[in-house]
Amino acid sequence: MINLNLQKKLDSENGMMNLDIKMTIEKGSFTTLYGDSGAGKTSVLRMFAGLMQPEKGSILIDDAILFSSEKNINLKSQKRNIGFLFQDHALFPNMTVRENLLYALDKGQNEKIVNELIALIELKELQNKKPENLSGGQKQRVALARTLVRQPKILLLDEPFSALDFKMRLKLQDYVLKIHKQYKLTTILVSHSISEIVKMADQIFILENGSIKENGKPIDIFSNKKVSGKFQFTGEVINIKKEGFLNIITVLIEKNFVKIIAEDSDLVDISIGDFVNVASKAFNPIIQKIR
Amino acid sequence: MINLNLQKKLDSENGMMNLDIKMTIEKGSFTTLYGDSGAGKTSVLRMFAGLMQPEKGSILIDDAILFSSEKNINLKSQKRNIGFLFQDHALFPNMTVRENLLYALDKGQNEKIVNELIALIELKELQNKKPENLSGGQKQRVALARTLVRQPKILLLDEPFSALDFKMRLKLQDYVLKIHKQYKLTTILVSHSISEIVKMADQIFILENGSIKENGKPIDIFSNKKVSGKFQFTGEVINIKKEGFLNIITVLIEKNFVKIIAEDSDLVDISIGDFVNVASKAFNPIIQKIR
Amino acid sequence: MIDWQPLFLTFKLAFITAILLFFLAIPLAFWLSNSKSKIKPVIETLVSMPLVLPPTVLGFYLLIAFSPANSFGAWLENYFGLKLIFSFPGLVIASVIYSLPFMVHPIQSGFSNLSKNLSEASYMLGKSKTTTLFKILLPNIKPSLLTGIILSFAHTIGEFGVVLMIGGNIPGQTKVASIAIYDEVEMLNYSAANTYSFILFIISFLILLSVYLVNGGYLNRISK
Amino acid sequence: MIDWQPLFLTFKLAFITAILLFFLAIPLAFWLSNSKSKIKPVIETLVSMPLVLPPTVLGFYLLIAFSPANSFGAWLENYFGLKLIFSFPGLVIASVIYSLPFMVHPIQSGFSNLSKNLSEASYMLGKSKTTTLFKILLPNIKPSLLTGIILSFAHTIGEFGVVLMIGGNIPGQTKVASIAIYDEVEMLNYSAANTYSFILFIISFLILLSVYLVNGGYLNRISK
Amino acid sequence: EKETKKLNIAVAANMQFAMKDLIKKFTEISGIQCETNVGSSGKLTAQIQQNAPVDIFISADMKYPEELYKAGFTIKKPEIYAYGKLVMWSINKDVKPSFDILTTDKIKHIAVANPKLAPYGKATVEVLEKMKLYDVIKNKLVFGESISQTNQFIISRAAEIGFTAKSVVLSPEMKGKGSWIDVNESDYSPIAQGVVVIKHKNAENADAQKFYDFLFSPDANKIMVNYGYK
Ligand SMILES: Nc1ncnc2c1ncn2[C@@H]1O[C@H](COP(=O)(O)OP(=O)(O)OP(=O)(O)O)[C@@H](O)[C@H]1O
Ligand SMILES: Nc1ncnc2c1ncn2[C@@H]1O[C@H](COP(=O)(O)OP(=O)(O)OP(=O)(O)O)[C@@H](O)[C@H]1O
Ligand SMILES: [Mg+2]
Ligand SMILES: [Mg+2]
């Protein structure tokens, strides 16, 4: 059981902000932090990792005290055995991609893992390049791989997939999930993507202005608000084409386009760029697995 | 009319890559570059901006030559009057948020725009902080604002919204669109988000391995592949709950949850984590504007 | 008892030298850190060369160069009315030449350590190289600037060989503290020499200490 | 004609001094750049202080300190068998003290210019401060290291006052090139002095030039 | 301008303390203000050769004035204004200066002025060679760049014993410090110190000549004898 109890004054967009977080995390669970930019997600990870010192509070893993303001204990980052993927990569500019990963190896650890990870992030051809020559997404992949080299028991990932294209993102999400399960890691992920969270996490904490506003299972949290029995979506009107009395409206619902036929009367008020609800009361959808 | 004709050898994930791009962009249009990580998107912007030199090719705006390998012309970055939001922010660490924006002001330009932009990105309270104390998303907002201060005729945005939460992202997308239209800017956006692209861009270039694989209107590009008359979505199975003979399957379709009732027989082959198609042949949806 | 003039002269010389060097070294270091010219390593080397000659010897060569008996010195005297031997301006010029590497190299390495991102971002905002240099680059290499200033300031205070050769030993004009100490030692006046050294030491200590304190306070403030 | 021994001795001294300083300055500079201790500005200042004394004066004080007639020197001699006056080891120690600021300050400012990100990332990979220092921090401040090495190397070559005082000008042991040149100048043997200077200059030039060339090549390679 | 014009005297470093009294006396007698420029004879010669503003040059030996004379920088041949005397000196209480002690283990370092540069150094070597000591104690010799540095070796007790100018041990600052003995004057060639008046393009050197003449006056002689010169 991991217990975080963190208090610290931070500057924020609304003046002084009192970060005050109490979190309990099962070992082996996959937890997400979600919240607005500036809510305090990165700060929580940095305190857990020992890079930022809370003013008050404690960090416990089972009986081990990593930090306690009362007992004046503050374990060094190096001793916490936590893997941290930084939001801004923090690759070592003096080392090639491969050297960045090799550096992360623990003493006596097999180099095989490095080769595996390089293959995974598809940077075999670039493994001998210095980070400054990599694209944004390539840097992010290297940073992820470097964090995974040591297979630390606790993994903190600060928006690890934000600069990646869809395919690569799916692939790396799957890989992180795989090793999370395989090695029984405790993982905390910061993400702005609901689908990512629902896909990956057992538990979500929603941060708002330095406090936890809600927490629970992602599916419950997001479902409560958004799921209904009806087949109902929110989307944006992309196009309206007139054909006789009818109008064909194209609505973008996330990545999917839906064409809806509407009569002129339905159209009152709706124009391109509007957000709309698309719903159907009587709907019995077919479901098919895709390859 | 803007003509880019760019050739350069770059390293890539598949060995040497010949970046070879020919693009024609209307003035005042909103163009997107889309493609895998490492495809060459940032490189194209950097060449346009004069920060990277093509081996061969030319960059023309109407009759003005910004670059020409033949005529040995290479206008300095400073002279190109292009705004560039860097993928990695590149804020000036010695200046506060406000000073970063003030620095961008042209001689004699009114300071009012700085106040407006600071209000827009909601960093009024943090305007006197140095960048190192900002969160990732806050940095990204400052970088965007700094790029917009000069209202340059040409705007290059390299994944400007990737670190932002949903609300902030929508707000800033709208703002960029507004000033794009208001000042008749020519904007090129790099993005991995289809909805963002469809919402913002007139035109999309899909880059693959240094070449343009496809281009056109985003709606056409994505529609051709994905739209059908049917109401049809791809999603991921999140939960399967048995109730008597029936199963309630929860599918996550981007941010929306849909509950589908299926008989046991329908369920063959489908388990949690699978990607599925959800469709309905006979569907006549209702459409409603939302506030 | 103690003649304060040499001390005053010393700090005047050190201040003027450090300030001149600062403005001279910035463009040079900037050029060196940006240039891909073939002669760049040669210039880099030449900048360090005044160091490898013993100060008196360097002073001797400068003496010959500045001497109105020779063409360069005569030209200086005729066209600019500049008498460099046995004069304060001569001391300044000699000190500048001698301490050049202490200012140029730290600033240059500061520039080299800086990420190219920053200047690119500045250029994209339409700013000239000069604006970028003064508003972006220099403020971000403060520790290097400080190193350059401290090293050349302190070195000028202790300088002796060059100064004695070029300046002679003229009270109020070229008799700096290091020469005054030399004089006292020559006169076997060790206690006076000690007193001078002690005062020189203390004043320098206080000046440098306050620089470091101010600087430390400043750095603390921005890194908070 | 030319006596090569002083030249040989000079470069030996300069190499040994630069190498010793390098290893001495790194921990000191690292501590200075990390410390928030109150005495930090004092230490920073003290490091620069050898510079403000004229070399001969500093040499004289060192001579007194090292002299076996005095307690410190006697202690060194009795417990360590170290005879520092009029010996090569004494020259090395004196040069190290005198050139300390040229190594410490550039390295310290290199560390200060470096982003804290890198060390944090290294700590998160479970690496100790020492590993981080050698594998991450030092390789990323190469220009600063180079500056430190070049300045202290070149300065030791030209050093003269301290060396003369501590060394006693003993041929083959402590008579370095700077003293030899000085002697020739004093004897008005200008052509011999020129020859020495020229040789010293050329050898130093070639050494530094090759350092810069190698370094430039290296830098070009990584920035490509 | 005219009134503040002072006589510029270039003084060899080791003459400096005697010179202070000499100038004081001279100014008393003539009312002429003097300014001294102190350095080693070699440095001063180099400066004079580069047209440094020097009116009269008081050297520590004959070599440098001769050099200037030959090169045409002076009005007349150099004249000897004094002879220096060599002494053996030690600050250590348990060291009684004598030539016998030099070879003992008690003496590890012997401070000598650089024989190439300083006349006292040359004289020391002559003496040692004459007494067949030079090769025996060669390894104990440490060389000061000037007589003044030799003094510092002795005073700091870095060298247990050394050879220096008599003017040093007689100076008010050093009187009574340690013990010293005269070196037999017949064992070394005389340490002659010369003076020359420097030629100027157009300015007249009347003041310089006055000082020159003063140096050979009984008043000056008395002061110099006080300081151990002959
Ligand atoms: N060292 C610091 N001292 C004071 N305030 C800080 C410090 N670092 C960050 N902050 C402030 O604390 C708040 C929370 O920052 P944090 O980086 O935790 O946000 P975040 O939730 O990770 O946001 P984002 O999604 O934008 O990365 C921000 O308002 C930020 O400006
Ligand atoms: N200076 C350079 N020299 C050689 N190759 C480079 C250089 N900069 C980038 N590359 C390589 O060029 C390719 C394209 O990089 P670019 O930054 O344009 O990709 P991108 O499309 O922006 O990717 P991402 O979405 O990950 O940011 C990459 O494989 C990268 O490693
Ligand atoms: Mg964050
Ligand atoms: Mg990119």
Coordinates of C-alpha atoms in Angstrom, one line a residue, chain A residues 47-251:
Chain A
M47 CA 7.2 15.0 -4.6
F48 CA 6.7 11.2 -4.7
A49 CA 10.0 11.0 -6.6
G50 CA 11.8 13.1 -4.0
L51 CA 12.6 15.9 -6.5
M52 CA 10.3 18.4 -4.7
Q53 CA 10.0 18.6 -1.0
P54 CA 6.5 18.8 0.5
E55 CA 6.1 21.4 3.3
K56 CA 4.1 18.9 5.3
G57 CA 3.0 15.3 5.0
S58 CA 4.4 11.9 4.5
I59 CA 5.1 9.3 1.8
L60 CA 4.8 5.7 2.9
I61 CA 5.3 2.4 1.0
D62 CA 3.9 -0.2 3.4
D63 CA 6.0 0.4 6.5
A64 CA 8.8 2.1 4.7
I65 CA 8.9 5.9 5.2
L66 CA 10.2 7.7 2.1
F67 CA 9.3 11.1 3.5
S68 CA 7.9 12.4 6.7
S69 CA 7.9 16.0 7.7
E70 CA 7.2 15.0 11.3
K71 CA 10.0 12.5 11.7
N72 CA 12.2 14.6 9.5
I73 CA 12.9 11.8 7.1
N74 CA 13.5 12.5 3.5
L75 CA 14.9 9.6 1.5
K76 CA 17.0 10.7 -1.5
S77 CA 15.6 10.3 -5.0
Q78 CA 18.3 7.7 -5.8
K79 CA 17.2 5.5 -3.0
R80 CA 13.5 5.5 -3.8
N81 CA 13.7 3.1 -6.7
I82 CA 11.1 5.0 -8.7
G83 CA 11.1 5.4 -12.4
F84 CA 10.1 8.8 -13.7
L85 CA 9.3 9.8 -17.2
F86 CA 9.7 13.6 -17.3
Q87 CA 7.2 15.7 -19.1
D88 CA 10.1 17.4 -21.0
H89 CA 12.1 14.2 -21.7
A90 CA 15.3 15.3 -20.0
L91 CA 17.4 13.1 -22.3
F92 CA 21.2 13.3 -21.8
P93 CA 22.5 15.4 -24.7
N94 CA 26.0 13.9 -24.5
M95 CA 24.8 10.4 -25.1
T96 CA 23.3 8.7 -28.1
V97 CA 19.9 7.1 -27.9
R98 CA 21.5 3.7 -27.0
E99 CA 23.9 5.2 -24.5
N100 CA 20.9 6.9 -22.8
L101 CA 19.4 3.5 -22.3
L102 CA 22.6 1.8 -21.4
Y103 CA 23.2 4.4 -18.7
A104 CA 20.0 3.5 -17.1
L105 CA 21.0 -0.1 -16.7
D106 CA 21.5 -1.2 -13.1
K107 CA 24.8 -2.8 -12.2
G108 CA 25.0 -6.3 -13.6
Q109 CA 21.7 -6.0 -15.4
N110 CA 21.6 -7.7 -18.8
E111 CA 21.9 -5.4 -21.8
K112 CA 19.3 -7.4 -23.6
I113 CA 16.5 -5.2 -22.3
V114 CA 18.1 -2.3 -24.1
N115 CA 18.0 -4.0 -27.4
E116 CA 14.4 -5.0 -26.8
L117 CA 13.3 -1.5 -25.9
I118 CA 15.1 0.0 -28.9
A119 CA 13.3 -2.4 -31.1
L120 CA 10.0 -1.6 -29.4
I121 CA 10.3 2.1 -29.9
E122 CA 11.4 1.5 -33.5
L123 CA 14.6 3.5 -33.2
K124 CA 17.1 0.8 -34.2
E125 CA 18.4 3.0 -37.1
L126 CA 18.7 6.0 -34.9
Q127 CA 20.1 4.4 -31.8
N128 CA 23.5 6.0 -32.4
K129 CA 22.2 9.5 -32.8
K130 CA 22.4 12.2 -30.2
P131 CA 19.0 13.4 -28.9
E132 CA 19.3 16.8 -30.4
N133 CA 18.8 15.3 -33.8
L134 CA 15.6 13.5 -32.9
S135 CA 12.1 14.5 -33.6
G136 CA 9.7 15.4 -30.7
G137 CA 8.0 12.1 -30.8
Q138 CA 11.3 10.2 -31.1
K139 CA 12.6 12.0 -28.0
Q140 CA 9.5 11.0 -26.1
R141 CA 9.9 7.4 -27.0
V142 CA 13.5 7.4 -25.9
A143 CA 12.5 8.9 -22.6
L144 CA 9.8 6.2 -22.1
A145 CA 12.3 3.5 -23.0
R146 CA 14.9 4.9 -20.7
T147 CA 12.4 4.9 -17.8
L148 CA 11.5 1.3 -18.5
V149 CA 15.1 -0.1 -18.7
R150 CA 15.4 -0.6 -14.9
Q151 CA 11.9 -2.0 -14.5
P152 CA 11.5 -0.1 -11.3
K153 CA 8.8 -1.3 -9.0
I154 CA 7.1 2.1 -9.2
L155 CA 6.6 3.9 -12.5
L156 CA 5.7 7.6 -12.8
L157 CA 4.7 8.6 -16.3
D158 CA 4.1 12.3 -17.0
E159 CA 2.2 12.5 -20.3
P160 CA 4.3 9.9 -22.0
F161 CA 2.4 9.7 -25.2
S162 CA 1.3 13.2 -25.9
A163 CA 3.6 13.8 -28.9
L164 CA 3.0 10.5 -30.6
D165 CA 0.9 9.6 -33.5
F166 CA -2.1 7.3 -33.1
K167 CA -0.4 4.0 -34.1
M168 CA 2.7 4.5 -32.0
R169 CA 0.6 5.7 -29.1
L170 CA -1.5 2.5 -29.1
K171 CA 1.6 0.3 -29.4
L172 CA 3.4 1.9 -26.5
Q173 CA 0.3 2.0 -24.3
D174 CA 0.0 -1.7 -24.8
Y175 CA 3.6 -2.2 -24.0
V176 CA 3.4 -0.2 -20.8
L177 CA 0.3 -2.2 -19.8
K178 CA 2.0 -5.4 -20.6
I179 CA 5.1 -4.8 -18.4
H180 CA 2.9 -3.2 -15.8
K181 CA 1.1 -6.5 -15.4
Q182 CA 4.0 -8.8 -16.1
Y183 CA 6.3 -7.2 -13.5
K184 CA 3.5 -6.2 -11.1
L185 CA 4.5 -2.6 -11.2
T186 CA 2.7 0.2 -9.5
T187 CA 2.2 2.8 -12.1
I188 CA 1.0 6.4 -12.0
L189 CA 0.2 8.0 -15.3
V190 CA -0.6 11.6 -16.0
S191 CA -2.8 12.0 -19.0
H192 CA -5.2 14.3 -20.7
S193 CA -6.8 11.6 -22.8
I194 CA -9.9 9.9 -21.5
S195 CA -9.7 7.0 -23.8
E196 CA -6.1 6.4 -22.7
I197 CA -7.1 6.6 -19.0
V198 CA -10.1 4.3 -19.4
K199 CA -8.0 1.9 -21.4
M200 CA -5.0 1.8 -19.0
A201 CA -6.0 2.7 -15.5
D202 CA -7.6 0.9 -12.6
Q203 CA -8.1 4.1 -10.7
I204 CA -8.3 7.8 -11.4
F205 CA -7.7 10.9 -9.3
I206 CA -9.1 14.1 -10.7
L207 CA -7.1 17.0 -9.5
E208 CA -8.5 20.5 -9.4
N209 CA -6.5 23.4 -8.1
G210 CA -4.2 21.3 -5.9
S211 CA -6.9 19.1 -4.4
I212 CA -8.5 15.8 -5.3
K213 CA -11.9 16.5 -6.6
E214 CA -13.0 13.0 -7.4
N215 CA -11.6 9.6 -7.5
G216 CA -12.7 6.1 -8.4
K217 CA -12.6 3.7 -11.3
P218 CA -12.2 5.6 -14.6
I219 CA -15.2 3.9 -16.1
D220 CA -17.4 4.9 -13.2
I221 CA -16.1 8.4 -13.1
F222 CA -16.6 9.1 -16.8
S223 CA -19.7 6.9 -17.1
N224 CA -21.6 8.6 -14.4
K225 CA -21.4 11.7 -16.3
K226 CA -21.7 10.6 -19.8
V227 CA -23.1 7.2 -20.4
S228 CA -26.7 6.7 -21.0
G229 CA -28.7 3.8 -22.3
K230 CA -29.3 5.7 -25.5
F231 CA -26.9 5.8 -28.3
Q232 CA -25.9 9.4 -27.9
F233 CA -22.9 11.5 -28.9
T234 CA -21.6 15.0 -28.9
G235 CA -20.0 16.2 -32.0
E236 CA -19.3 19.1 -34.2
V237 CA -21.0 20.2 -37.3
I238 CA -18.5 20.1 -40.1
N239 CA -20.6 20.5 -43.2
I240 CA -24.2 21.1 -44.3
K241 CA -25.1 20.3 -47.8
K242 CA -28.5 21.0 -49.2
E243 CA -30.2 18.4 -51.5
G244 CA -33.7 19.4 -52.4
F245 CA -35.7 19.7 -49.2
L246 CA -33.2 17.7 -47.2
N247 CA -29.9 18.6 -45.7
I248 CA -27.0 16.3 -45.3
I249 CA -25.2 17.3 -42.2
T250 CA -21.7 15.9 -41.5
V251 CA -20.9 15.7 -37.8

